[in-house]
Coordinates of C-alpha atoms and ligand atoms in Angstrom, one line a residue:
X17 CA 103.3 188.3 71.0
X18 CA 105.6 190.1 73.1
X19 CA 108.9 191.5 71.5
X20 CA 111.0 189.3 73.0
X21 CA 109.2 186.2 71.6
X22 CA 109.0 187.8 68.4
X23 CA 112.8 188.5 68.3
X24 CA 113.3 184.3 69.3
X25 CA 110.8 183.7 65.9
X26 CA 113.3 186.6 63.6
X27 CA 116.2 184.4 65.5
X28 CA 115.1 180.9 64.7
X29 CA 114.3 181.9 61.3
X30 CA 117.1 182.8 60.2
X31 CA 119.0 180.4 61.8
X32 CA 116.9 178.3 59.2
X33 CA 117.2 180.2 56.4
X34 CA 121.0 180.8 56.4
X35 CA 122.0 177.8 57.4
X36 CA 123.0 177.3 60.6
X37 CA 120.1 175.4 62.6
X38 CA 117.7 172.7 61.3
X39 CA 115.2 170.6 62.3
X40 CA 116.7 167.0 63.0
X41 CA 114.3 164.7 60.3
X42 CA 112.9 167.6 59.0
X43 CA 111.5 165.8 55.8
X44 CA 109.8 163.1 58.1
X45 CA 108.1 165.9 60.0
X46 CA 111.1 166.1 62.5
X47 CA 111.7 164.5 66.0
X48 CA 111.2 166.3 69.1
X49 CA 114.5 167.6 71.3
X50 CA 116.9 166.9 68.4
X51 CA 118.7 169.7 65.8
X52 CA 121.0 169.4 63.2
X53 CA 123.7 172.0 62.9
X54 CA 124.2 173.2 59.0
X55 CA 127.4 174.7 57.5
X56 CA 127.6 178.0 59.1
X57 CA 126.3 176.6 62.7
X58 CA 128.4 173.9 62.2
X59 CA 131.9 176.5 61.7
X60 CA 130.4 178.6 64.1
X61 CA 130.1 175.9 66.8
X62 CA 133.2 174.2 66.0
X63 CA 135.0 177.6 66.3
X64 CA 134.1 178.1 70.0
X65 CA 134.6 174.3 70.4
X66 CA 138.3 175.2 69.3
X67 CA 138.6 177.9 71.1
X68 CA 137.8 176.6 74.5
X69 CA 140.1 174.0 73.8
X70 CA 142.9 176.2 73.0
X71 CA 142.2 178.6 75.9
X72 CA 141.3 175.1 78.0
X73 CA 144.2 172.1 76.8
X74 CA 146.8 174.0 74.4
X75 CA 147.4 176.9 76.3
X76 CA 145.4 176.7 79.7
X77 CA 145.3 179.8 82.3
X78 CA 147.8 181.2 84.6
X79 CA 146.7 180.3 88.3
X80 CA 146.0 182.5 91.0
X81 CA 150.0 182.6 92.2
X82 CA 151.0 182.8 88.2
X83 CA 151.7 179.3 87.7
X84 CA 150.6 178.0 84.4
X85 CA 147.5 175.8 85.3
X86 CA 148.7 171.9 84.3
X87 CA 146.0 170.3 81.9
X88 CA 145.3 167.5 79.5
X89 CA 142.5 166.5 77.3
X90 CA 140.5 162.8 76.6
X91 CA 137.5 162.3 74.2
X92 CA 136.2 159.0 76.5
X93 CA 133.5 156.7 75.2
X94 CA 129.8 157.5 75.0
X95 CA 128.5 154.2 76.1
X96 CA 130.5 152.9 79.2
X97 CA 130.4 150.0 81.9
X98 CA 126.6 150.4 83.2
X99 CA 128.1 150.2 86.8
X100 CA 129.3 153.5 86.4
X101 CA 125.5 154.8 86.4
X102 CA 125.3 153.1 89.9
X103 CA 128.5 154.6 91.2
X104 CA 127.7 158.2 89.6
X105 CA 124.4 158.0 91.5
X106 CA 122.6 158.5 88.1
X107 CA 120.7 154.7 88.2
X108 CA 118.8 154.5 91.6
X109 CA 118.2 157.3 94.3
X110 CA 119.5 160.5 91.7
X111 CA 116.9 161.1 89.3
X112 CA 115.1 163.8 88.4
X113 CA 111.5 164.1 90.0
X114 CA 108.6 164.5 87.7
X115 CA 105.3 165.8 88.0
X116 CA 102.3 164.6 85.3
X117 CA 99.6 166.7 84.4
X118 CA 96.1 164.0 84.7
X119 CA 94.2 166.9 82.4
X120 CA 96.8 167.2 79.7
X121 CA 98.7 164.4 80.1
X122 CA 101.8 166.7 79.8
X123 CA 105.2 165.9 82.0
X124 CA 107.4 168.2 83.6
X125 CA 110.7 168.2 86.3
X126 CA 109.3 169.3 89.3
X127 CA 112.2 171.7 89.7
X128 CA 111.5 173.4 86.4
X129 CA 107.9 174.3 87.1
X130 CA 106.7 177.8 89.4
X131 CA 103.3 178.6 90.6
X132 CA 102.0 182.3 90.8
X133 CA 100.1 182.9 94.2
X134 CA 98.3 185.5 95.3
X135 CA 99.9 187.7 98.0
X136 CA 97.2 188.3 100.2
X137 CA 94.3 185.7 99.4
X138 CA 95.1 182.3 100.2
X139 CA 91.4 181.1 98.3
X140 CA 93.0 181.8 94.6
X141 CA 94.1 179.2 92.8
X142 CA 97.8 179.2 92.1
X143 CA 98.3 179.2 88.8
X144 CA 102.0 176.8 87.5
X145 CA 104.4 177.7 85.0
X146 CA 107.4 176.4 83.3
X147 CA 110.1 178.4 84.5
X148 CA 111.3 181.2 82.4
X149 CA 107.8 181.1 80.5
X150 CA 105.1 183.0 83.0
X151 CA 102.7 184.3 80.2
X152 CA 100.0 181.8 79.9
X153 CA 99.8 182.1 83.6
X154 CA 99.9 185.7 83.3
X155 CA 96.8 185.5 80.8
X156 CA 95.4 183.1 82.7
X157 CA 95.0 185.8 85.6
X158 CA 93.8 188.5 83.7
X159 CA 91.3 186.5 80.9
X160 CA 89.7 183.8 83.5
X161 CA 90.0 185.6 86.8
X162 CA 89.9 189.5 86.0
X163 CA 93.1 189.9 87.9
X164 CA 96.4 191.5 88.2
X165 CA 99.8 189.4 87.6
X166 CA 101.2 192.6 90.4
X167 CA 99.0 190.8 93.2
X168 CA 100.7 187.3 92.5
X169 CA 104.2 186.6 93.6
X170 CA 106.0 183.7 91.9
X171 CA 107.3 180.8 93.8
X172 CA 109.3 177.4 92.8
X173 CA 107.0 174.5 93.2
X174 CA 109.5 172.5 95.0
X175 CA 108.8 175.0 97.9
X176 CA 105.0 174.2 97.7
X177 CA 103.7 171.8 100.5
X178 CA 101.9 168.7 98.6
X179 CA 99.0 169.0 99.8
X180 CA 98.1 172.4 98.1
X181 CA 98.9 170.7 95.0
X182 CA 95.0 170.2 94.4
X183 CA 94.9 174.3 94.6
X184 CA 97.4 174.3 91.5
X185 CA 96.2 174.9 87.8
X186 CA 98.7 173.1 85.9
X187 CA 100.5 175.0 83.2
X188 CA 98.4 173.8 80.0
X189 CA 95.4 173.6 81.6
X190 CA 92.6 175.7 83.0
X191 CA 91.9 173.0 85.7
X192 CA 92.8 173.0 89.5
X193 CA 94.3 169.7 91.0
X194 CA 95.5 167.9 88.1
X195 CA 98.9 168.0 88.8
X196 CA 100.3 164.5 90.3
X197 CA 103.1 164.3 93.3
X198 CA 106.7 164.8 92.3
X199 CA 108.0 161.0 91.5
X200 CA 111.3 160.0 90.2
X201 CA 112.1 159.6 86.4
X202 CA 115.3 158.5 85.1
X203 CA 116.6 160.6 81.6
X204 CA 119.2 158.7 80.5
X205 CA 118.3 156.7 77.2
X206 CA 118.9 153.2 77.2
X207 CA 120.1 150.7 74.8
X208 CA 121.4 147.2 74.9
X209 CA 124.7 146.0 73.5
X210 CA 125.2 142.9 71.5
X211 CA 123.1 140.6 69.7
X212 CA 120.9 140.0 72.9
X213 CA 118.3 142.1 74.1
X214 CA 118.3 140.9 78.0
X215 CA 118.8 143.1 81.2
X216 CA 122.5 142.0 81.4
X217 CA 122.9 143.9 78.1
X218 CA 121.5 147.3 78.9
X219 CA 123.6 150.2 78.5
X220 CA 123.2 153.7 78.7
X221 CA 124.1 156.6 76.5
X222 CA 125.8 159.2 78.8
X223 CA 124.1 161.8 80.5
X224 CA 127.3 163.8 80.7
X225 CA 130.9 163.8 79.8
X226 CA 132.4 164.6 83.4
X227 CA 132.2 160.4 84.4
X228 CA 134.6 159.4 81.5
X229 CA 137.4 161.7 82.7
X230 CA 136.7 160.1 86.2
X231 CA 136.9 156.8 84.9
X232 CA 140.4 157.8 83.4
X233 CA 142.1 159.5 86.2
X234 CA 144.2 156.6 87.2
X235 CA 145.0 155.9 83.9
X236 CA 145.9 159.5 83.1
X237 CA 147.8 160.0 86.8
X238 CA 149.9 156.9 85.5
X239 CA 150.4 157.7 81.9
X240 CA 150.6 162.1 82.0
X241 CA 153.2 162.7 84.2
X242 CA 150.8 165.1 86.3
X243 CA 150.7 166.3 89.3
X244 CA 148.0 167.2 91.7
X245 CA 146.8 170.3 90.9
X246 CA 146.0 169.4 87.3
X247 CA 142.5 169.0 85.2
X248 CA 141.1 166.9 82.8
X249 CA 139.2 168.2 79.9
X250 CA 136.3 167.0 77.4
X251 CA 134.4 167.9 74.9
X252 CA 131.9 165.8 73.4
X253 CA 128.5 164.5 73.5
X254 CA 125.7 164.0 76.3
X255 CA 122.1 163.2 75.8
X256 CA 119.3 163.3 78.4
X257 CA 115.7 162.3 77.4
X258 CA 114.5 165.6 78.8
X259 CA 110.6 165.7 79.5
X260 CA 110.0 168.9 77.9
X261 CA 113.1 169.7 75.5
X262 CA 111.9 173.4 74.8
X263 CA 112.9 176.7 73.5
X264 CA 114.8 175.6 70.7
X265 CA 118.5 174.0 71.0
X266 CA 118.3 175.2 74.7
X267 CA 117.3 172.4 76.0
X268 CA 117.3 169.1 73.1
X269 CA 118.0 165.5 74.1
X270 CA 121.6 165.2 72.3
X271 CA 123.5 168.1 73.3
X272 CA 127.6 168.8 73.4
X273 CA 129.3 169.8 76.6
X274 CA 132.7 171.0 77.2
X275 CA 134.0 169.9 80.8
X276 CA 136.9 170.0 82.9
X277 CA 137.8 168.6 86.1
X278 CA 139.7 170.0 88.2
X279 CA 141.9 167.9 90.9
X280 CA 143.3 169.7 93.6
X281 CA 144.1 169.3 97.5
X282 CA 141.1 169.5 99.7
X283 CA 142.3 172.5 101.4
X284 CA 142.7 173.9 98.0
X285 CA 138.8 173.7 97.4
X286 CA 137.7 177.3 98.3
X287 CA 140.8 178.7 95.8
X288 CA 140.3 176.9 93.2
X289 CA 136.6 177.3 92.8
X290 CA 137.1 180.8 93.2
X291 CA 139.3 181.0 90.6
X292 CA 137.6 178.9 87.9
X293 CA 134.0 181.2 88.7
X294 CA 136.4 184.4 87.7
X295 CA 138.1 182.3 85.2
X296 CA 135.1 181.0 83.1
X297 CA 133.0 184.4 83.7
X298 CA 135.6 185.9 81.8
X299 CA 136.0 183.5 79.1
X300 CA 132.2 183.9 78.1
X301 CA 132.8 187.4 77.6
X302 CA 135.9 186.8 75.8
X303 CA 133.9 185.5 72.9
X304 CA 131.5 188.0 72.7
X305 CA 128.8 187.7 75.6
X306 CA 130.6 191.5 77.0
X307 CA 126.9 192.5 77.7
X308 CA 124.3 192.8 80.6
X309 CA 123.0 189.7 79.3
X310 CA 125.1 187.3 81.4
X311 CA 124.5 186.8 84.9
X312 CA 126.3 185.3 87.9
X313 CA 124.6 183.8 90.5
X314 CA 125.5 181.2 93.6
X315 CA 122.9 178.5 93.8
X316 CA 121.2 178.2 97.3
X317 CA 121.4 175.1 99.4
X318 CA 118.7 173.7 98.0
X319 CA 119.5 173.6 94.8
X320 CA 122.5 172.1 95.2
X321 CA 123.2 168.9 93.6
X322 CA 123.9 165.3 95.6
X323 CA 127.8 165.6 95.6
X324 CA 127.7 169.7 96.2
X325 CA 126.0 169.4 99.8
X326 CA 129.2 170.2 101.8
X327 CA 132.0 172.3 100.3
X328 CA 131.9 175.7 98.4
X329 CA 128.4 174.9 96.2
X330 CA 128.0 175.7 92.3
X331 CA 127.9 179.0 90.8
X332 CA 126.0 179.3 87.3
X333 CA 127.2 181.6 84.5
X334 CA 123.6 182.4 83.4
X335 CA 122.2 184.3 80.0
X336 CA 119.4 185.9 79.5
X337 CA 117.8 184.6 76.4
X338 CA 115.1 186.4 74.4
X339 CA 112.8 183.4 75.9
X340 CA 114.2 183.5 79.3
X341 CA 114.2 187.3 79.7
X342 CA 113.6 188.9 82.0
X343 CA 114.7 185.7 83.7
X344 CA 118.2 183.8 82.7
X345 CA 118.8 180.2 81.3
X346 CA 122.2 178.3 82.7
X347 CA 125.0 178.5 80.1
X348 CA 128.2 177.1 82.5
X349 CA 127.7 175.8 86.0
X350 CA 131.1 175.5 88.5
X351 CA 130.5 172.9 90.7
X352 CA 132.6 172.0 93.7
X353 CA 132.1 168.6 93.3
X354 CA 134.3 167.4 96.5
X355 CA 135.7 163.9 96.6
X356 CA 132.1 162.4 95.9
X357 CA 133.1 161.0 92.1
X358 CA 136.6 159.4 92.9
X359 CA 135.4 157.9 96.2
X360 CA 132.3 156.2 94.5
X361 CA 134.0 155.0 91.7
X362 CA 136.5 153.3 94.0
X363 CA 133.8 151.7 95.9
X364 CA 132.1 150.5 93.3
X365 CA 135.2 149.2 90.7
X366 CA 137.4 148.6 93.8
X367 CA 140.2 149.6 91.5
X368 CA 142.4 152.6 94.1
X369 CA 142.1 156.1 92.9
X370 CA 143.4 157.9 95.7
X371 CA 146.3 159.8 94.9
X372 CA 149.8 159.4 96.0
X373 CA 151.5 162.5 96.6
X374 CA 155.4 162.2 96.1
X375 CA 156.1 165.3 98.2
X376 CA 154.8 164.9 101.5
X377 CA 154.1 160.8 101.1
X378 CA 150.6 161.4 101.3
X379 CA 147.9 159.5 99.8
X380 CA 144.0 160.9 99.3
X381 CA 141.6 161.8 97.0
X382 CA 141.8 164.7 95.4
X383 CA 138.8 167.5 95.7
X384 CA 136.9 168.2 92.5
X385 CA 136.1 171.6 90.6
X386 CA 133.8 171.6 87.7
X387 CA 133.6 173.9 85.2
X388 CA 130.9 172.7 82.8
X389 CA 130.0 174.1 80.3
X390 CA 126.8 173.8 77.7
X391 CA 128.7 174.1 73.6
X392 CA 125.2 173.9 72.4
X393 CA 123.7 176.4 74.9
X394 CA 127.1 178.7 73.9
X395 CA 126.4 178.5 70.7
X396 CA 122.8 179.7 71.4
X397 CA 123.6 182.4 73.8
X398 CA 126.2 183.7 71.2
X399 CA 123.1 183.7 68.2
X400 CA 120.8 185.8 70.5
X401 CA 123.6 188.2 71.5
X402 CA 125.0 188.4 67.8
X403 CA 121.4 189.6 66.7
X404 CA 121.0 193.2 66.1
X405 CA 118.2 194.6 64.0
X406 CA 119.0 197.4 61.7
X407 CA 116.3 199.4 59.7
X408 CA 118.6 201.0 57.5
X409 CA 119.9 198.1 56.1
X410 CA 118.4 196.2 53.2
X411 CA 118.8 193.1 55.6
X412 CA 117.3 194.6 58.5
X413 CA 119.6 192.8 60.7
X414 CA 122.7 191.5 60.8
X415 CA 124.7 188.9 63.0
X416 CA 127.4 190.5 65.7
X417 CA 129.9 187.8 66.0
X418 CA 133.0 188.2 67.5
X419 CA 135.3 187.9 64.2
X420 CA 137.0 185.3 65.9
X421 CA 134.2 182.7 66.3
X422 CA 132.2 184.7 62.8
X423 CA 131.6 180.8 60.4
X424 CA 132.9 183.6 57.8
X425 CA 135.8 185.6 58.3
X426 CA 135.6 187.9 55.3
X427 CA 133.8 188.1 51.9
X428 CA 135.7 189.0 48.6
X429 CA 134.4 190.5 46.1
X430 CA 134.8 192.1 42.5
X431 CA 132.8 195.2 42.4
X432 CA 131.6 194.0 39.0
X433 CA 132.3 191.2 37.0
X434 CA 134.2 192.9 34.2
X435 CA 137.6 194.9 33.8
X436 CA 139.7 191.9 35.0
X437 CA 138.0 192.7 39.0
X438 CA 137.1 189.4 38.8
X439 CA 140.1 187.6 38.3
X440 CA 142.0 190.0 40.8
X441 CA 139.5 188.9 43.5
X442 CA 139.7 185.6 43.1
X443 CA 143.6 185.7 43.1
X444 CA 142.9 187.3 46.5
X445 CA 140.5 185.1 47.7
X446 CA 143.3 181.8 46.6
X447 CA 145.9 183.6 48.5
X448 CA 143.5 183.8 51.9
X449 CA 141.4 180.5 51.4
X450 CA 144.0 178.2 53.2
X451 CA 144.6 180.5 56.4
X452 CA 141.2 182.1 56.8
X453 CA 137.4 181.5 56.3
X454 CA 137.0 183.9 53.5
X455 CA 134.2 183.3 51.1
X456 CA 134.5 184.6 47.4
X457 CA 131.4 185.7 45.4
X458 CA 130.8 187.2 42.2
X459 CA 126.7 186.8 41.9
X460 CA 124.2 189.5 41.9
X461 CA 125.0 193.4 43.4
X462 CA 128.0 194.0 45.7
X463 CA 124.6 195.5 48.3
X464 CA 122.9 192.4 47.8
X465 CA 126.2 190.6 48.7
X466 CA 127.2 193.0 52.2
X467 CA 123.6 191.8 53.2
X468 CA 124.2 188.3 52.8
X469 CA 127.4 188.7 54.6
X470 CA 125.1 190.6 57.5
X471 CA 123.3 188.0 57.9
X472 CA 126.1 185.5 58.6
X473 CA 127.7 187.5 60.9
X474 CA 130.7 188.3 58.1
X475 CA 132.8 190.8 59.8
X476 CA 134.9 191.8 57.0
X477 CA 134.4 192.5 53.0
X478 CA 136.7 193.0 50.9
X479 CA 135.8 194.5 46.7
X480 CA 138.2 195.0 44.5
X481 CA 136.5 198.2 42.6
X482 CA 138.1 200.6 39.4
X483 CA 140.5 201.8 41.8
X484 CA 142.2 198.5 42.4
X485 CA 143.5 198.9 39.1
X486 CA 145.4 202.1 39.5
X487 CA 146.7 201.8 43.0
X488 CA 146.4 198.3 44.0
X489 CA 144.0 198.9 47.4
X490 CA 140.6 197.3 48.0
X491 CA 137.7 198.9 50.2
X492 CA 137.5 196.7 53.6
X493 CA 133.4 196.9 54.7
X494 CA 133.2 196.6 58.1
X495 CA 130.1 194.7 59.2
X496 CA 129.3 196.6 62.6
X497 CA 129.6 200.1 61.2
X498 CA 128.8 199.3 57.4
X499 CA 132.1 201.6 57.3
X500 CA 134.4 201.3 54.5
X501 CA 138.0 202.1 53.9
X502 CA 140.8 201.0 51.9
X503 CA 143.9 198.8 52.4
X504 CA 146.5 198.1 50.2
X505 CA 146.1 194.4 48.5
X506 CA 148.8 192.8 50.0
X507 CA 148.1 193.9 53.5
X508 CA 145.1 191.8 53.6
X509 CA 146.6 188.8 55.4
X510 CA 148.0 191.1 58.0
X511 CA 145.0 193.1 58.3
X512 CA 142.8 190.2 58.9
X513 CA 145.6 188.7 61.3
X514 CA 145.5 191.7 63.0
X515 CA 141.5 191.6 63.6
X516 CA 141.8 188.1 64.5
X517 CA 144.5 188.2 67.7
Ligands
ATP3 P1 119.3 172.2 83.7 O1 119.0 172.6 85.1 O2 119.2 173.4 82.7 O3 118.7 171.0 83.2 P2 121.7 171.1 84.6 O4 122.0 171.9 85.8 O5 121.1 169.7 84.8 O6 120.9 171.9 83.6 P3 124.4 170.3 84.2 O7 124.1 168.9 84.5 O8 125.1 171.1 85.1 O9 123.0 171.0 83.7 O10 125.1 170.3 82.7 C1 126.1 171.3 82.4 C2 125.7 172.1 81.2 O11 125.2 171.3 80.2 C3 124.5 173.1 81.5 O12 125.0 174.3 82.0 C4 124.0 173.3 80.1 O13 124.7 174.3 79.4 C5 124.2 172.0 79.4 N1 123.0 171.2 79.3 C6 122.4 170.5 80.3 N2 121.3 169.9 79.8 C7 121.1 170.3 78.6 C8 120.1 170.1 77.6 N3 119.1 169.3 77.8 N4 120.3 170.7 76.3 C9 121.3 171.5 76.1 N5 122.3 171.7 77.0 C10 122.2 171.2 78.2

């Protein structure tokens, strides 16, 4: 096991044990690409939910010119009109193509899968992997075939020519030529509505928020008093019945997103795109991914998706995960996403969304860019990054959260439970509990208590010791340095207000 993978085991466990991640079903074995959050994943997720709301609807950016950007927020149905599946190009030609392996019966998107060749000699097998996840391949090489992972160079399969496909040893097998052509597969799930099950009743749970706010931008251009350039923002939840859901909440089957459209003139495009890349990049690190872990990268025209083919293309906001690494998983992709959405939708509802623009008398559709973003994969990213090990601690490790997306703000604490520190604490802890996460406890030694704050991610503790008593200050613990020092009682508030802005 390498010690990247064994960092991803120390991760998910305690993601378990404290409380933030579990199994979905986990007392009927569980089910496969679903996780339920639990309290402190829920408080940490909710926190960067809020804040990308605040920094996204309640206070959006200042443009590029110093405007303040103009922006509203809708929380749109998860089950909508099927038709708008057709429109979106989800139902029909844009699915995602699929490759089965005969030998292990295993499926996989063709676009997620690689194949290791040999530089030099074309007789070697190629040997596939899932992307981001080379090492069976790499063992493969060495155990089987006695060679070097150096005299392979890894390719996307996509760029493979079918008919070497029968040269290919599919990724969980030791076989050549079991891998079948790419052909299509549709992941959205599908239910019916109403009391009968016919075709006329299917439905569809979405597969993204981004088609609700299209569905609403008449209604919101009519209602908002907006004008073009203004966005629409969502957060909420998507599902996708993903082939392989993998490497824990990375990629699951129910997942949140939090979206934003972006309407502005078509000779706007290039700007706006520009400034959303820079704009998102930066929010990322606002919370707390500051480190080499996160990546930029422009997708090549290849990659692009159906409604990206013309215009300025997507640009991912990447991170490397422990299971990734050394490679990067997306976390945000910015999409231009032209006029592709509005112009479908209109064909297909025949209901007019161009836009009429007062000033010049104009009317046309707007240009699209999309910021969207993964909440679940945030959330993700943000564990990985927050875990540090630390030998000298009687936890080992503890969680680096930003304090302002930490589940718990601060811990407060009596030293010991006697000499009235007790009651003092908790007096503290009543004044706090209303404004800030604080957590009060009392149980077993104050070290044993820092470690359990560690292990949350706590970035603050505050005890109440002998000296309390004589000159009214407690010792603040600071997580990152185990530092302590002391503030005055009644500075509290303002201290953690303070560490908070
Ligand atoms: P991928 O290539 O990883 O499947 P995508 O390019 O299809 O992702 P988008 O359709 O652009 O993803 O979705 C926007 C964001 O939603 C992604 O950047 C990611 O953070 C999140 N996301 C997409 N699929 C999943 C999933 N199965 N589980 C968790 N998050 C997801």
């Amino acid at each position: 096991m390498s010690e990247l993978q064994k960092s991803m085991d120390e991760i998910v466990a305690l993601c378990k044990r404290r409380g933030f991640i579990y199994p979905a079903s986990e007392i009927y074995g569980g089910i496969n690409g679903f996780w339920d959050f639990g309290p402190l994943g829920t408080q940490l997720k909710n926190n960067i939910r809020d804040l990308w709301w605040r920094d996204t609807v309640l206070c959006p950016p200042i443009g590029p010119e110093g405007e303040i950007l103009s922006m509203v927020g809708v929380d749109t149905s998860i089950i909508q009109n099927p038709r708008v599946w057709e429109a979106s190009g989800h139902v029909g030609g844009f699915n995602d193509p699929m490759v089965d392996c005969r030998e292990s019966k295993n499926r996989y998107r063709h676009d997620h899968l690689q194949v290791l060749r040999h530089r030099s000699d074309e007789s070697i097998p190629m040997f596939a992997f899932l992307e981001g996840e080379p090492e069976p391949a790499y063992r493969k090489i060495k155990k089987q075939h006695k060679l070097s992972p150096e005299e392979f160079t890894a390719v996307p399969l996509t760029e493979i020519p079918l008919s070497y496909l029968e040269r290919v040893i599919g990724p969980d097998t030791d076989k050549k030529g079991t891998l079948t052509e790419p052909r299509q597969f549709n992941l959205m799930f599908k239910t019916y509505v109403g009391a009968v099950q016919d075709e006329d009743a299917v439905a569809y749970l979405r597969p993204e928020t981004a088609q609700g706010i299209f569905l609403n931008f008449k209604s919101v251009l009519d209602t908002m008093r907006v004008k073009v350039p203004f966005g629409i923002a969502q957060i909420g939840r998507a599902f996708r019945n993903e082939v392989t859901p993998r490497n824990y909440i990375f990629r699951s089957r129910e997942f949140e997103q939090m979206e934003i459209e972006w309407f502005c003139q078509p000779d706007q495009a290039k700007k706006w795109y520009d400034f959303w890349c820079e704009h998102r990049k930066n929010w990322w690190q606002a919370v707390g991914l500051k480190g080499a872990n996160l990546n930029l990268r422009s997708h090549g025209k290849e990659e692009l998706a159906h409604y990206a083919k013309e215009g300025c293309g997507t640009f991912d906001i990447e991170y490397r995960f422990p299971f990734s690494a050394p490679g990067f998983g997306e976390l945000e992709g910015v999409a231009h996403r032209t006029d592709f959405d509005l112009r479908q939708h209109q064909q297909y509802s025949r209901a007019k969304l161009e836009y009429f623009d007062p000033d010049n008398q104009e009317r046309y559709f707007p240009h699209v860019i999309e910021p969207s973003a993964g909440l679940s994969r945030g959330v993700l990213a943000l564990i990985c990054e927050a875990f540090t090990t630390d030998p000298e601690r009687p936890s080992k490790m503890f969680m680096k959260f930003n304090p302002r997306i930490a589940p718990i703000t601060a811990g407060i604490f009596p030293l010991v439970n006697k000499e009235g520190m007790a009651e003092i604490a908790e007096k503290l802890y009543q004044e706090l509990r209303c404004r800030y996460a604080v957590q009060f406890d009392v149980k077993q030694t104050v070290g044993k208590r820092y470690a359990r704050m560690d292990e949350a991610g706590t970035p603050f503790c505050f005890t109440v010791d002998s000296q309390t008593l004589q000159d009214q200050t407690v010792t603040v613990r600071y997580r990152d340095t185990t530092q302590q020092e002391r503030v005055n009682i009644d500075k509290v508030a303002s201290f953690l207000q303070d560490h908070l802005a």
